[in-house]
Coordinates of C-alpha atoms and ligand atoms in Angstrom, one line a residue:
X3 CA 0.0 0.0 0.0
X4 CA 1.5 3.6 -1.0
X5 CA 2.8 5.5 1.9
X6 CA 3.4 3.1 4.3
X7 CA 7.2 2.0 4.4
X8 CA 8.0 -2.0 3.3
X9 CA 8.9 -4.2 6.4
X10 CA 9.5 -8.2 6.6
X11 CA 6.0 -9.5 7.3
X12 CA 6.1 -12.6 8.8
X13 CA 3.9 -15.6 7.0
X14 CA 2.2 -16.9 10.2
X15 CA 2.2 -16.2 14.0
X16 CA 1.2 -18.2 16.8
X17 CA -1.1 -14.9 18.0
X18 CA -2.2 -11.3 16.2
X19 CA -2.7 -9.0 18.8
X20 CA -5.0 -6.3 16.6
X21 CA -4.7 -2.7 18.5
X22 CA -1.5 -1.0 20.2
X23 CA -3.2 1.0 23.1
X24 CA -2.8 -0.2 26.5
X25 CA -4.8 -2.9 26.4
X26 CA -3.0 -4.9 23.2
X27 CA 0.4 -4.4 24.6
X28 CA -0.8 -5.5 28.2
X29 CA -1.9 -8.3 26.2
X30 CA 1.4 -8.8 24.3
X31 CA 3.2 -8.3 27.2
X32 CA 1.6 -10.9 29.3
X33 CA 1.5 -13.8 26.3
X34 CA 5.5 -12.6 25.6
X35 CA 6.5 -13.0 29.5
X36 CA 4.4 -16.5 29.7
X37 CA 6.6 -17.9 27.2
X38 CA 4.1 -17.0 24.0
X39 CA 7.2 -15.1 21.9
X40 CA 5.7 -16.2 18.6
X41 CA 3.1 -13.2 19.0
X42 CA 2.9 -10.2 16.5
X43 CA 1.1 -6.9 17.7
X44 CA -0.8 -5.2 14.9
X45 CA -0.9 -1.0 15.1
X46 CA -2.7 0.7 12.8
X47 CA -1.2 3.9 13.2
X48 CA 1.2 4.4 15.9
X49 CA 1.0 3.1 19.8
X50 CA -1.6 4.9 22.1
X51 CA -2.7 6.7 19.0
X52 CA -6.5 5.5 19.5
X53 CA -7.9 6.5 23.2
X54 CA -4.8 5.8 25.4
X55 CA -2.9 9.0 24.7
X56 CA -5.3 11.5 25.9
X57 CA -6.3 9.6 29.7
X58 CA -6.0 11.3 32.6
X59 CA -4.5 8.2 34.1
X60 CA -5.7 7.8 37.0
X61 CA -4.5 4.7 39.1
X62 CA -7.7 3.9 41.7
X63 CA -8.1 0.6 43.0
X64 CA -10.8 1.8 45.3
X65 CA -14.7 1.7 43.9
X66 CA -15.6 -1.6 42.7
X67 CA -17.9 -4.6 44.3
X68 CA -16.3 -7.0 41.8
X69 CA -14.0 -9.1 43.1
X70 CA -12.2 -9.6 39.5
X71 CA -12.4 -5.9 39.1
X72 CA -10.6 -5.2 42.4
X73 CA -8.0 -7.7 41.8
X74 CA -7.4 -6.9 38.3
X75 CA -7.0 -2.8 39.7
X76 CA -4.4 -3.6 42.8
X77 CA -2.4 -6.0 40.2
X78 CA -2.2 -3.2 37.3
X79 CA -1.0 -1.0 40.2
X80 CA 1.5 -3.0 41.0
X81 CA 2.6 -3.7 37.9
X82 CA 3.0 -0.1 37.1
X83 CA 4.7 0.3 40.3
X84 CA 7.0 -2.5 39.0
X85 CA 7.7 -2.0 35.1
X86 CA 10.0 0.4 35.0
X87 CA 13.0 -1.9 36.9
X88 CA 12.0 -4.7 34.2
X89 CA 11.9 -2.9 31.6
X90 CA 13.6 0.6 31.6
X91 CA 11.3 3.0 31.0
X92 CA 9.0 4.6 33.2
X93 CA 5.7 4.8 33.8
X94 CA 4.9 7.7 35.7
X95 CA 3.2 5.5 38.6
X96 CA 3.0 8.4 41.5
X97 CA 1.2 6.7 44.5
X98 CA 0.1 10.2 45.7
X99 CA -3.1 8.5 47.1
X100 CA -7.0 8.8 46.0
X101 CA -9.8 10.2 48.0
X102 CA -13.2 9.8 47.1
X103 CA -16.4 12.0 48.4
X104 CA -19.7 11.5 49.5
X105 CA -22.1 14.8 49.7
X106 CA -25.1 12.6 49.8
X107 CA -26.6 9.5 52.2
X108 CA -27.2 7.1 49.3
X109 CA -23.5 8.0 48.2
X110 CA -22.2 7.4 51.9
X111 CA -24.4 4.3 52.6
X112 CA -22.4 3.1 49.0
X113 CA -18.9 3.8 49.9
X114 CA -18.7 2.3 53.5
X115 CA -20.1 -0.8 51.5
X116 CA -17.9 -0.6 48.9
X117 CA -15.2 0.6 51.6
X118 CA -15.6 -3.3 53.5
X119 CA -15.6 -4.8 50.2
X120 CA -12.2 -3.5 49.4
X121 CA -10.8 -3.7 52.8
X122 CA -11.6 -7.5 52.3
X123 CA -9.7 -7.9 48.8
X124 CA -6.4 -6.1 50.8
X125 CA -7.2 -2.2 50.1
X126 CA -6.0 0.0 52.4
X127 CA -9.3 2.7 53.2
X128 CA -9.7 5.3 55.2
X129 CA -13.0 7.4 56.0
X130 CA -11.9 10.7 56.4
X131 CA -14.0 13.0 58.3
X132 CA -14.6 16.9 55.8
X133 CA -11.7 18.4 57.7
X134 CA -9.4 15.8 57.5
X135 CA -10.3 16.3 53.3
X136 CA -9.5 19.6 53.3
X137 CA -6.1 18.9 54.8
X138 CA -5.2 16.6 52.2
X139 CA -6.5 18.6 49.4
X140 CA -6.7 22.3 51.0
X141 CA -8.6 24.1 47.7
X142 CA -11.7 21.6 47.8
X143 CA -14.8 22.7 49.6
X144 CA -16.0 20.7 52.1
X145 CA -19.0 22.9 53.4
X146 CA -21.5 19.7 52.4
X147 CA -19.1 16.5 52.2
X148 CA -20.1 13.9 54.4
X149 CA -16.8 11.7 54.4
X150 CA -13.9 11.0 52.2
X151 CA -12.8 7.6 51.5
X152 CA -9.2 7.3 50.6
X153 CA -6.5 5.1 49.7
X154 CA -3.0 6.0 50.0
X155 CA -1.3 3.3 47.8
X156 CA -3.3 4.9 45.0
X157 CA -2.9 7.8 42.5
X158 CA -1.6 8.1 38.8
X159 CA 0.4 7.1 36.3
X160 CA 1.2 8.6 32.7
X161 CA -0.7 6.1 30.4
X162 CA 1.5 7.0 27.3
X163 CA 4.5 6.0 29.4
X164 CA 2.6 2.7 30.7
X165 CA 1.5 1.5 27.2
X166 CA 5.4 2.3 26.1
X167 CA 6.5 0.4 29.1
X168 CA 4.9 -2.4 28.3
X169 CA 5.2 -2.2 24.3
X170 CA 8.9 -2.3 25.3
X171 CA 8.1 -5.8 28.4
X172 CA 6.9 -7.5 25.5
X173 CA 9.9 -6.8 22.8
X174 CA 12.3 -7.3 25.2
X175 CA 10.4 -10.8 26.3
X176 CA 10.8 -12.1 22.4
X177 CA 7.2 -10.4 20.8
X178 CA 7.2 -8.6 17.6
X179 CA 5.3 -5.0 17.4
X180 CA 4.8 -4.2 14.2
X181 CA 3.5 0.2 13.7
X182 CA 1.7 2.3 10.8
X183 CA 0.0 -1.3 9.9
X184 CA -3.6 -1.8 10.2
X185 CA -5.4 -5.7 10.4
X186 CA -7.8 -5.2 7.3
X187 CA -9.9 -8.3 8.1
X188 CA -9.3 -11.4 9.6
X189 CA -9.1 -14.8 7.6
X190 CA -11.8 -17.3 9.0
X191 CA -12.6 -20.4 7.7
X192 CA -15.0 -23.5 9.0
X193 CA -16.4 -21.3 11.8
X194 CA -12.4 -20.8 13.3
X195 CA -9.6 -18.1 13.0
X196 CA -6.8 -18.5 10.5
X197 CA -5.1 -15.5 9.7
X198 CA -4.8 -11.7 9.5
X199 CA -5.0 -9.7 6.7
X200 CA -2.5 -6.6 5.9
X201 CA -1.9 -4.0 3.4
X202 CA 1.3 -6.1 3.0
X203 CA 0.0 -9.9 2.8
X204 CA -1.5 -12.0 5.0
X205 CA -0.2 -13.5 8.2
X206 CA -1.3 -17.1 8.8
X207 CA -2.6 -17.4 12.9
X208 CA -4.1 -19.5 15.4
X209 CA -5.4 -16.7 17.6
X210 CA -7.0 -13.6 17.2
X211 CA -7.4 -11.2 20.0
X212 CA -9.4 -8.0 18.9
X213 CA -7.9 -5.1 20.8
X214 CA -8.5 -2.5 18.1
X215 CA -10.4 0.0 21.0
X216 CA -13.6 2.1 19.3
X217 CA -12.7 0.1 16.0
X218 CA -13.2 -3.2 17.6
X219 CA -16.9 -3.6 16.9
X220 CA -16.3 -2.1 12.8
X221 CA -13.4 -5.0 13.0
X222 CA -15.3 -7.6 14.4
X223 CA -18.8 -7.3 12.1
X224 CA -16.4 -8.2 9.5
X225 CA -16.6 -11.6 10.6
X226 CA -19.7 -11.7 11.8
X227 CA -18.4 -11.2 15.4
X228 CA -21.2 -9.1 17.6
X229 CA -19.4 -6.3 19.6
X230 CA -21.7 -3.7 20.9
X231 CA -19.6 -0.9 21.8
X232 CA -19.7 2.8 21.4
X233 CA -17.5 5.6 21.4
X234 CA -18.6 8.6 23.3
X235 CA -17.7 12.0 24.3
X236 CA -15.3 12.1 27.6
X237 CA -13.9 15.9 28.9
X238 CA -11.5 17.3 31.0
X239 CA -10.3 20.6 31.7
X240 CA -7.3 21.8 32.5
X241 CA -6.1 25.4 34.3
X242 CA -2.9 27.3 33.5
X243 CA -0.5 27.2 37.1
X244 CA -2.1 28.0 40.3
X245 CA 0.3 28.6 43.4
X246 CA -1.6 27.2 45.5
X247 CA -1.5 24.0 43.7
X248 CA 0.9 21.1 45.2
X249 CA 1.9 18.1 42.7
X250 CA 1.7 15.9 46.1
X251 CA -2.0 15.9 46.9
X252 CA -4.1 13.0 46.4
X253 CA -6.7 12.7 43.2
X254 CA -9.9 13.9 44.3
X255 CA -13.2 12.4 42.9
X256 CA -16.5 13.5 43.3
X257 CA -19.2 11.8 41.6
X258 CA -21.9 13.9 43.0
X259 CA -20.9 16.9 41.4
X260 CA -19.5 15.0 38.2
X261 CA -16.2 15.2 38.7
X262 CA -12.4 14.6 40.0
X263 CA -9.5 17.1 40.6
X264 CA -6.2 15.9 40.5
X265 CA -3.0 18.2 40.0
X266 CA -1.8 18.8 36.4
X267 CA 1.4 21.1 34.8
X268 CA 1.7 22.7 38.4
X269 CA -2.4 23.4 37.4
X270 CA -5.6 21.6 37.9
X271 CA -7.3 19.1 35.7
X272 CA -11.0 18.7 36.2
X273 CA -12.1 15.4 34.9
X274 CA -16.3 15.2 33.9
X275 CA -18.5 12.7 34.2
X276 CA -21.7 14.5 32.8
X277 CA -25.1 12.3 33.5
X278 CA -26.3 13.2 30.1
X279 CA -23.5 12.1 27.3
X280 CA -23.0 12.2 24.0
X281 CA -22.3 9.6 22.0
X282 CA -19.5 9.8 19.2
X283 CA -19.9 8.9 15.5
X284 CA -22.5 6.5 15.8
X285 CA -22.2 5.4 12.1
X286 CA -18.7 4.2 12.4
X287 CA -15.2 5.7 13.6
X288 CA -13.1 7.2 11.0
X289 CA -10.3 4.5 10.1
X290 CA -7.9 7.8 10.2
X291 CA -8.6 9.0 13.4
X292 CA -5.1 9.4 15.2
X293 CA -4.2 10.9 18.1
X294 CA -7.7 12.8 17.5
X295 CA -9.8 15.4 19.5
X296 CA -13.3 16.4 19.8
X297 CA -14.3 20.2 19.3
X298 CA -16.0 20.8 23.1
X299 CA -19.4 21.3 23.3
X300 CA -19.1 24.6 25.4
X301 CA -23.0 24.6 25.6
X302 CA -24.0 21.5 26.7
X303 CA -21.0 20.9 28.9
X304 CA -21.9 24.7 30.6
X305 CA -23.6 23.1 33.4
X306 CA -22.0 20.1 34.4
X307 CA -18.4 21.7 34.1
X308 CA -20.0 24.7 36.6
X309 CA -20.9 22.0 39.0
X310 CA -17.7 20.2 38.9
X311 CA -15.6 23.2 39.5
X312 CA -17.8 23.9 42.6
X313 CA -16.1 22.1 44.5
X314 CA -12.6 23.8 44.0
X315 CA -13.8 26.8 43.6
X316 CA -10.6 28.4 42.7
X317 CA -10.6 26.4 39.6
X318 CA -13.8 29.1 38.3
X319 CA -11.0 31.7 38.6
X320 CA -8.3 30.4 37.2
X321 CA -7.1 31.1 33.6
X322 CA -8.1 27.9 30.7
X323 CA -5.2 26.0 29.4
X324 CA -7.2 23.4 27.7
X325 CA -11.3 21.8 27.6
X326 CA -10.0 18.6 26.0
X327 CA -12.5 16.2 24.5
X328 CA -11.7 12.8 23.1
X329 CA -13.7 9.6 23.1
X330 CA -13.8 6.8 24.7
X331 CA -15.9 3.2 24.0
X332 CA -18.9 2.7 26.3
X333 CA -20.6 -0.8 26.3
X334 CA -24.4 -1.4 27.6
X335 CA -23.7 -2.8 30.7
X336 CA -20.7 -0.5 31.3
X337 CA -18.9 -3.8 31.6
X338 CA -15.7 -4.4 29.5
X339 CA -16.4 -7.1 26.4
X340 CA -13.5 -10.1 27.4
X341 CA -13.0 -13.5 25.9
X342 CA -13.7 -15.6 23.1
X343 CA -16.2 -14.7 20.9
X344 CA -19.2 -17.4 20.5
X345 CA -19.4 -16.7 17.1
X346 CA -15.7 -17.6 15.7
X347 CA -13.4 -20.1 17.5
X348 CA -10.7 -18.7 18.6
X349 CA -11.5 -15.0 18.2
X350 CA -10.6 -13.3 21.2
X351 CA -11.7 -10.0 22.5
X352 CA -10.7 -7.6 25.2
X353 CA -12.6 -3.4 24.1
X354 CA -14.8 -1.6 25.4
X355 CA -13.2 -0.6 28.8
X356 CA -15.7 2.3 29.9
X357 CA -13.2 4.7 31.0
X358 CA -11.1 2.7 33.4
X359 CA -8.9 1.1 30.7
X360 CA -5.6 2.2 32.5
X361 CA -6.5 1.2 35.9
X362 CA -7.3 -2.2 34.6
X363 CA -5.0 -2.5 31.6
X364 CA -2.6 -4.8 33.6
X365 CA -5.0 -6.8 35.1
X366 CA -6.8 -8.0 31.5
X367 CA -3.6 -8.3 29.6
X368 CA -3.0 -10.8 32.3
X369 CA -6.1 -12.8 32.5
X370 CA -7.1 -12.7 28.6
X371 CA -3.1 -13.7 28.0
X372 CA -4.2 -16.6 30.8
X373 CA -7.7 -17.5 29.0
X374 CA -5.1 -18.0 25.5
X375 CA -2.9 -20.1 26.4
X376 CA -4.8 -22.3 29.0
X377 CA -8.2 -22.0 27.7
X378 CA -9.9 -20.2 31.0
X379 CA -9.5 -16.9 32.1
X380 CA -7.8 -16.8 36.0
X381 CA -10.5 -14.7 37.5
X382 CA -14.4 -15.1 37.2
X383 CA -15.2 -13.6 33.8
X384 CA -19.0 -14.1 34.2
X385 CA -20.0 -10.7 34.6
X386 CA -17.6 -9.8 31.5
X387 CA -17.9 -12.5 29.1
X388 CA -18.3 -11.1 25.8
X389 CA -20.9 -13.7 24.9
X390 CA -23.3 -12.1 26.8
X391 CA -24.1 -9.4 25.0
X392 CA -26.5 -9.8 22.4
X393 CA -26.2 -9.0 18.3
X394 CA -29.5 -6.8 18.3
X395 CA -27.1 -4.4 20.8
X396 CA -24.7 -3.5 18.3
X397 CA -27.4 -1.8 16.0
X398 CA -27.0 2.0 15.9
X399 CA -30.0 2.8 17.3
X400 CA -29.7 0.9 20.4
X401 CA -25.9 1.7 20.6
X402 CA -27.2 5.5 20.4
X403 CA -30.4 5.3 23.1
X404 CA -28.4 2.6 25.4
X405 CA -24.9 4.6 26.3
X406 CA -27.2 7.9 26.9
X407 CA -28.7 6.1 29.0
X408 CA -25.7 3.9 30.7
X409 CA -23.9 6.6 31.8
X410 CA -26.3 8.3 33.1
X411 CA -26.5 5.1 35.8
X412 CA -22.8 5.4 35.9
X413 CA -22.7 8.0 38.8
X414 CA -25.8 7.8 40.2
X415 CA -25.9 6.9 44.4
X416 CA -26.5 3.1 45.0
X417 CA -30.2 3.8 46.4
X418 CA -31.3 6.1 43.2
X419 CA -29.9 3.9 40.3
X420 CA -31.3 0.8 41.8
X421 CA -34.9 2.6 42.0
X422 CA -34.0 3.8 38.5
X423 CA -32.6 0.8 37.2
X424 CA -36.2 -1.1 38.4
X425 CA -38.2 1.3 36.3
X426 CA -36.4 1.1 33.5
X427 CA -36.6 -2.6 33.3
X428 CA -40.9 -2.3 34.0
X429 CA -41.0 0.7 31.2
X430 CA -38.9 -2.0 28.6
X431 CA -40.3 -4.1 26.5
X432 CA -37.3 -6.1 25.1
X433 CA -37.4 -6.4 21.2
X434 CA -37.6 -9.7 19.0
X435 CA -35.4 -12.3 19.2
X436 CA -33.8 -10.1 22.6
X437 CA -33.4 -13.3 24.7
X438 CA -32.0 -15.4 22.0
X439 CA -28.9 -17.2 23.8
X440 CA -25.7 -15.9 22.0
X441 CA -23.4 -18.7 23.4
X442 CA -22.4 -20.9 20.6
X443 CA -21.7 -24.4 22.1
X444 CA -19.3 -26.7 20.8
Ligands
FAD516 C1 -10.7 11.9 28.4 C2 -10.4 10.5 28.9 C3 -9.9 10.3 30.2 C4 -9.6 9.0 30.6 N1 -9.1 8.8 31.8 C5 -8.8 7.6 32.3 C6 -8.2 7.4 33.6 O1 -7.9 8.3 34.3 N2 -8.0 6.1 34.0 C7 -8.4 5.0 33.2 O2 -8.3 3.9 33.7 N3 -9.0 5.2 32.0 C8 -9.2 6.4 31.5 N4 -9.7 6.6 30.3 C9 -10.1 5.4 29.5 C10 -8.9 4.8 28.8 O3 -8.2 5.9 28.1 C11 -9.3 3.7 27.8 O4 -10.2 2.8 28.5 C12 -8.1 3.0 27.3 O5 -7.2 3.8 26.7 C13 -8.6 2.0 26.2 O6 -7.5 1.3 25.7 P1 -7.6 0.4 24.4 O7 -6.3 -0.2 24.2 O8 -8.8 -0.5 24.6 O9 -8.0 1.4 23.2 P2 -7.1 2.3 22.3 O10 -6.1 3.1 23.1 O11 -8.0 3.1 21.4 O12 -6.3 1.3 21.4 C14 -6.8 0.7 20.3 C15 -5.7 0.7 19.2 O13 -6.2 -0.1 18.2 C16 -5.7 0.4 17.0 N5 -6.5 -0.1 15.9 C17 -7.8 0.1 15.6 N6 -8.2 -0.6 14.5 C18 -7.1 -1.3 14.1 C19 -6.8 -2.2 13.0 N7 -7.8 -2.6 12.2 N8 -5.6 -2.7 12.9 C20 -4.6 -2.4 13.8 N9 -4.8 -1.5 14.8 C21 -6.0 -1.0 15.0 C22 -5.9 1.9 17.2 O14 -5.1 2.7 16.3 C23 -5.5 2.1 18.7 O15 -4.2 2.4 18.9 C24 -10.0 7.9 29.8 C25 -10.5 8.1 28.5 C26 -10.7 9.4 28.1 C27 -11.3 9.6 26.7

């Protein structure tokens, strides 16, 4: 193909890895270390060029009632914490610590749950009375916080770095990463994988995994492989330097107002969570998005961003750097799509991370790299099995009614989604063929 430069392809690979952000490097990485060198990485552009470039990168174990969630956060935080000794480069890991909010009962009821849940999977948390908030993060206002919840292990790590980091575990454990070369469809015959195709020849395989991020679902229809998984609109704002601003205080979050603080070019970033989204290019991604942005919708993201700053009010004062917008995939559960698809043997999948892609980017290189080369995943993958989803979710006009109406459960307190969850499900009628089983047995 013109304009991208000739390189020694070769004919056939034990695994493709499709996709170079964080999650098809973890991927690589983990197949590489286990002993899995005859693996090739396929970037269509260059690595991180997708969604990983632009996170804020925030490193939380703290938040989840999964059990496989939590384990998968507290071992991509150690890996972090750990890459740079094996490999050389950093990754930015700064265990500055995490502190979450609650302004509200429901929210407060939810995090002392969520609090003994974690404490039981190992996490070190700490309810913080609204004082002892404000001395860990003096600009926040604390007027009408109930308690903080925070976790001193935690914090952040550069995501670029992490994704480089790992691109370089996976070389230096015998993989090959091949740049600037997109997978243009994948070779299947008698219902099973066989090989990739390139702008450069084919590559004869025995595994697929589909890491290709916001492309994955555009990817995967081409072999009849049901992803349902949508890219949508995900800000943060950035300030120019404040003073007052110290790069040691722990990342804030506070879902009640939409969003989380954490310190940013001697600045403040203010990361948004709006509870009415937009979703992104419904149609189809562009195949030459790279390292892309999304003009900001000043007008629609008015009010949420007003709310958000609220709660460090100095950030309403302080001088704009940058309201960055770039997208992110969103599934209908807001659980990530993992495993083999039902529809092709030995198709694998791992897309669709709703927004905590970095903070469990370790953890499902790890146990998809497991579920390859032993045939099971090592943590329960019930809850994220991509064979639970069904085909009639990947239309566009579900994919566009479904994540408006995800997210807007995403930061809701416990007691509200729940009531709202309930009337949703008496209000829906599900449509034809909804409770076909997907699950292809062999
Ligand atoms: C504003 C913002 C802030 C965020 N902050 C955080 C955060 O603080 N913490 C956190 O955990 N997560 C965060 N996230 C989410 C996180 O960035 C994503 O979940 C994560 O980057 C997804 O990684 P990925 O590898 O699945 O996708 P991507 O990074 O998009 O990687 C997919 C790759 O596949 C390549 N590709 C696509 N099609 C093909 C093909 N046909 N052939 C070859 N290659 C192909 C693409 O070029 C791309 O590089 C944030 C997201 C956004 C938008």
């Amino acid at each position: 193909m013109l304009g991208l430069p000739a390189m020694t392809l070769p004919s056939h690979a034990r695994v493709v890895v499709i996709g170079g952000g964080i999650i098809g490097t973890s991927v690589a990485y983990h197949l590489a270390k286990a002993g899995w060198k005859d693996t090739v990485l396929l970037e269509r552009d260059r690595l991180t060029s997708g969604t990983t470039w632009h996170a804020a990168g925030l490193m939380v174990t703290f938040g989840s009632t999964s059990q496989t969630s939590t384990e998968l956060r507290k071992y991509s935080r150690d890996l972090y914490a750990a890459l740079e000794a094996e490999t050389g480069q950093a990754t930015g890991f700064k265990p500055v610590g995490f502190i979450e909010v609650a302004s509200d009962e429901g929210r407060l009821e939810e995090y002392r749950r969520v609090s003994a849940f974690n404490r039981l999977h190992g996490i070190e948390v700490h309810e913080l009375s609204p004082a002892e908030v404000k001395a860990r993060f003096p600009l926040a206002r604390v007027d009408d916080v109930l308690a903080g919840f925070y976790v001193p292990q935690d914090g952040r790590v550069n995501p670029v770095d992490v994704t480089m980091a790992l691109a370089k575990g996976a070389r230096l454990h015998g993989a090959t990463l091949l740049e600037n070369l997109p997978a243009l469809d994948v070779v299947v015959k008698q219902g099973a994988v066989k090989g990739v195709v390139t702008p450069q020849g084919t590559i004869g395989c025995d595994v697929v995994v589909n890491c290709a991020g916001m492309w994955a679902r555009q990817l995967g229809a081409k072999s009849g492989v049901a992803l349902p998984l949508q890219a949508a609109e995900h800000y943060y704002l950035i300030t120019e330097p404040l003073a007052e601003v110290s790069r040691d205080w722990p990342v804030l979050e506070d879902p009640g107002c939409y969003g989380y603080y954490r310190e940013e070019g001697g600045g403040l970033m203010v990361g948004l969570f709006e509870p009415r989204c937009a979703p992104w290019k419904v149609e189809g991604i562009p195949e030459d998005f790279s390292f892309g942005e999304i003009s900001p919708d000043w007008e629609r993201m008015a009010p949420f961003l007003e709310r958000a700053m609220s709660r460090v009010p100095l950030t309403r004062e302080a001088g704009i750097k940058k309201f960055f917008c770039g997208p992110e995939s969103f599934t209908p559960d807001l659980k990530p799509l993992i495993g083999e698809a039902p529809e092709v043997k030995n198709y694998f999948v791992a897309a669709g991370l709703n927004s905590i892609g970095i903070l469990t980017g370790g953890g499902w290189g790890r146990a998809l790299a497991h579920w390859v080369m032993h045939g099971q995943p090592d943590v329960d993958v019930t809850g994220v099995h991509v064979d639970r989803l069904q085909p009639y979710q990947a239309t566009a006009a579900y994919r566009r009614a479904r994540t408006v109406e995800a997210l807007a459960g995403l930061r809701l307190p416990l007691p509200v989604e729940v009531a709202a969850h309930r009337a949703r499900r008496e209000a829906l009628c599900p449509p034809p063929g909804a409770r076909r089983r997907r699950r292809v047995l062999p």
